[in-house]
Amino acid sequence: MNRTGSTLTHLEGALSGETYSADELMNLDPADNRPLLARYDLDRAARTLTAESLEKRRTGGLWHWAELLPVRDQDHIVHLGEGDTPLLAQRRLGDALGVPHLFTKAEGLNPTGSFKARGMSAAVSRAVELGASAFTAPSAGNAGGALAAYGAAAGAEVTVLMPVDVSPANRDEVLATGGRLILVEGLISDCGKISVELAPRIGAFDVSTLKEPYRVEGKKTMGFELVEQFGWRLPDVIVYPTGGGTGLVGMWKAFAELEAIGLIGPERPQMVSVQAKGCAPIVRAFERGERFAEPWEGADTRASGIRVPSAVGDFLILDALRESGGTAVAVDEGSIGEMQTFAGRMGVGYVSPESAAALAAVPELRDRGEVGPGDEVVVFDCGIGQKYPPPSGLSEPPVVDPSDYDVDEIAERIMASEG
Ligand SMILES: *Cc1c(COP(=O)(O)O)cnc(C)c1O
């Protein structure tokens, strides 16, 4: 075996505190049907995972954090280039939103165009190491594409369940990478229920969000990277568009692990969950002071990745928001589309509606006084816009006949529209 140096020791029930072997395929905690989290020998990890040693590890994307990742044998790693995404200063947008120190973490640069790649890379790699050869997952879009891609790379069978109204790009991506696709007349929660029932019948392992312990391990590397990119410290605020909450829960776990191995101190950023007003179970529970979120009825938003009516890791998200002194914000549907084109014009690129939702929360956080003008604010630009139906209000381009056109007329029209 070609050892990675992983210091994985056991799994722990996130709510029950029960411990389990990490070397068997497991979904939820059998004690309470809540998430299991991976635990590591942090003293051992601290000996080799140092700022100096990381300097020399410039390959393998997120996998260079090997000590704190679950895969034990190098040969089981399915790596398609995920991780190591840039942290970009967004000065023009930041000035416009009243937060000059605004940064985006450009997660759309991951394979398959979203940060779902991180989670699926870790989950598929570790499950294959433990003997899985087929997978199921529910998906609002991006998770399915990522699972299909990583499953194909691992030579595994993939079955994805998606809501019937998912965007064509998400459907095509699964099919083009050899996945089996089942459309469900319902929401992601309905897909999830069927995925869990179907998996054992077809000899597959279900990798629904936080219903197995390793997608969160892949996504926690966003927290590792942020700390490294800020020079072994943290920004003041992290704004995260929240569906199942894997990334937020993962980053919160990452900061605790980095503190335990001595790479950061006890300081933490304020963690902020953003949801759409049409599906805001975490925001509602946060405002009511509840630790568990009631499922949202009639979930509706164009930001499909955060159209998640109920999250099995709700208490992990809510605990992190509260412990960090953070908050939760629900944004208007209209502001999502507006921010998509505004961010584009400000040079952020063609961002997903989820990224736009997170950016749209920034002025609201400023107005509420939760974010100050001097704060360093990182917003997760979680995926590319190209996979979604376009925002409304885009203009219809003129069509020119190359054998019969008047360049003066074209120029005049452009000059007139700019005036
Ligand atoms: C899945 C997804 C989210 C939500 O991420 P979670 O970590 O599951 O909360 C946000 N944006 C995009 C583009 C997604 O694909």
Short mmCIF file of N, CA and C and ligand atoms in Angstrom, two decimals, residues 113-116 140-143 209 215 219 222 240-249 304-306 308 317 352-355 380-384 388, ligand 1:
data_model
loop_
_atom_site.label_atom_id
_atom_site.label_comp_id
_atom_site.label_asym_id
_atom_site.label_seq_id
_atom_site.Cartn_x
_atom_site.Cartn_y
_atom_site.Cartn_z
N GLY A 113 -17.53 22.45 -12.37
CA GLY A 113 -18.05 23.80 -12.22
C GLY A 113 -18.62 24.20 -10.87
N SER A 114 -18.39 23.39 -9.84
CA SER A 114 -18.86 23.82 -8.51
C SER A 114 -18.05 23.12 -7.43
N PHE A 115 -18.23 23.59 -6.21
CA PHE A 115 -17.50 22.98 -5.08
C PHE A 115 -18.01 21.59 -4.71
N LYS A 116 -19.05 21.10 -5.38
CA LYS A 116 -19.50 19.73 -5.14
C LYS A 116 -18.38 18.73 -5.48
N ALA A 140 -29.77 18.42 -6.61
CA ALA A 140 -30.48 19.55 -7.18
C ALA A 140 -29.82 19.96 -8.49
N GLY A 141 -28.69 19.34 -8.82
CA GLY A 141 -28.00 19.65 -10.06
C GLY A 141 -26.51 19.35 -10.00
N ASN A 142 -25.78 20.15 -9.23
CA ASN A 142 -24.32 20.06 -9.27
C ASN A 142 -23.76 18.80 -8.61
N ALA A 143 -24.40 18.32 -7.56
CA ALA A 143 -23.89 17.13 -6.89
C ALA A 143 -23.94 15.93 -7.83
N THR A 209 -25.92 14.28 0.91
CA THR A 209 -25.27 15.27 1.77
C THR A 209 -25.38 14.95 3.26
N ARG A 215 -18.15 13.39 2.43
CA ARG A 215 -18.28 14.58 1.57
C ARG A 215 -17.86 15.82 2.36
N LYS A 219 -15.12 18.91 1.59
CA LYS A 219 -15.49 20.33 1.57
C LYS A 219 -14.81 21.13 2.66
N MET A 222 -11.95 23.72 1.98
CA MET A 222 -12.15 25.15 1.68
C MET A 222 -11.70 25.99 2.87
N TYR A 240 -21.84 32.15 3.25
CA TYR A 240 -21.96 30.85 2.59
C TYR A 240 -23.41 30.57 2.19
N PRO A 241 -23.65 30.38 0.89
CA PRO A 241 -25.01 30.01 0.46
C PRO A 241 -25.30 28.59 0.93
N THR A 242 -26.34 28.44 1.75
CA THR A 242 -26.50 27.19 2.49
C THR A 242 -27.68 26.36 2.02
N GLY A 243 -27.37 25.15 1.57
CA GLY A 243 -28.40 24.16 1.27
C GLY A 243 -28.35 23.12 2.37
N GLY A 244 -27.64 22.01 2.11
CA GLY A 244 -27.42 21.00 3.14
C GLY A 244 -26.39 21.44 4.17
N GLY A 245 -25.61 22.47 3.83
CA GLY A 245 -24.68 23.05 4.80
C GLY A 245 -23.32 22.35 4.90
N THR A 246 -23.05 21.42 3.99
CA THR A 246 -21.81 20.64 4.09
C THR A 246 -20.57 21.52 4.17
N GLY A 247 -20.52 22.55 3.34
CA GLY A 247 -19.33 23.39 3.30
C GLY A 247 -19.15 24.19 4.58
N LEU A 248 -20.25 24.72 5.08
CA LEU A 248 -20.17 25.53 6.30
C LEU A 248 -19.77 24.65 7.49
N VAL A 249 -20.41 23.50 7.59
CA VAL A 249 -20.10 22.56 8.67
C VAL A 249 -18.65 22.09 8.52
N SER A 304 -31.16 26.64 -7.30
CA SER A 304 -31.56 25.26 -7.00
C SER A 304 -30.65 24.59 -5.96
N GLY A 305 -29.39 24.97 -5.92
CA GLY A 305 -28.47 24.34 -4.97
C GLY A 305 -28.79 24.65 -3.51
N ILE A 306 -29.55 25.72 -3.30
CA ILE A 306 -29.96 26.02 -1.92
C ILE A 306 -31.48 25.85 -1.75
N VAL A 308 -33.22 23.51 -0.52
CA VAL A 308 -33.13 22.31 0.32
C VAL A 308 -34.06 22.52 1.52
N ILE A 317 -25.08 23.20 11.43
CA ILE A 317 -25.05 24.52 10.81
C ILE A 317 -25.38 25.58 11.86
N SER A 352 -23.18 31.62 -10.45
CA SER A 352 -24.42 30.87 -10.27
C SER A 352 -25.41 31.70 -9.45
N PRO A 353 -26.71 31.37 -9.52
CA PRO A 353 -27.69 32.07 -8.68
C PRO A 353 -27.36 31.92 -7.18
N GLU A 354 -26.77 30.79 -6.78
CA GLU A 354 -26.43 30.60 -5.37
C GLU A 354 -25.33 31.58 -4.95
N SER A 355 -24.32 31.73 -5.83
CA SER A 355 -23.26 32.70 -5.55
C SER A 355 -23.86 34.10 -5.46
N PHE A 380 -18.58 32.92 -0.71
CA PHE A 380 -18.35 31.73 -1.53
C PHE A 380 -19.05 31.83 -2.88
N ASP A 381 -18.20 31.92 -3.92
CA ASP A 381 -18.69 31.88 -5.30
C ASP A 381 -18.66 30.40 -5.68
N CYS A 382 -19.75 29.73 -5.35
CA CYS A 382 -19.75 28.27 -5.24
C CYS A 382 -19.84 27.54 -6.57
N GLY A 383 -20.29 28.25 -7.63
CA GLY A 383 -20.43 27.54 -8.90
C GLY A 383 -20.59 28.50 -10.06
N ILE A 384 -20.38 27.99 -11.26
CA ILE A 384 -20.50 28.81 -12.47
C ILE A 384 -21.97 29.02 -12.85
N TYR A 388 -27.10 27.10 -15.54
CA TYR A 388 -28.46 27.47 -15.12
C TYR A 388 -29.18 28.22 -16.22
C1 LIG B 1 -24.80 22.46 -3.35
C2 LIG B 1 -24.66 23.87 -3.64
C3 LIG B 1 -24.81 24.84 -2.63
C4 LIG B 1 -25.12 24.48 -1.21
O1 LIG B 1 -23.99 23.87 -0.58
P1 LIG B 1 -24.12 23.05 0.76
O2 LIG B 1 -22.74 22.90 1.25
O3 LIG B 1 -24.78 21.77 0.43
O4 LIG B 1 -24.97 23.86 1.68
C5 LIG B 1 -24.63 26.17 -2.99
N1 LIG B 1 -24.33 26.52 -4.25
C6 LIG B 1 -24.15 25.63 -5.23
C7 LIG B 1 -23.80 26.12 -6.60
C8 LIG B 1 -24.31 24.27 -4.97
O5 LIG B 1 -24.12 23.38 -5.95
#
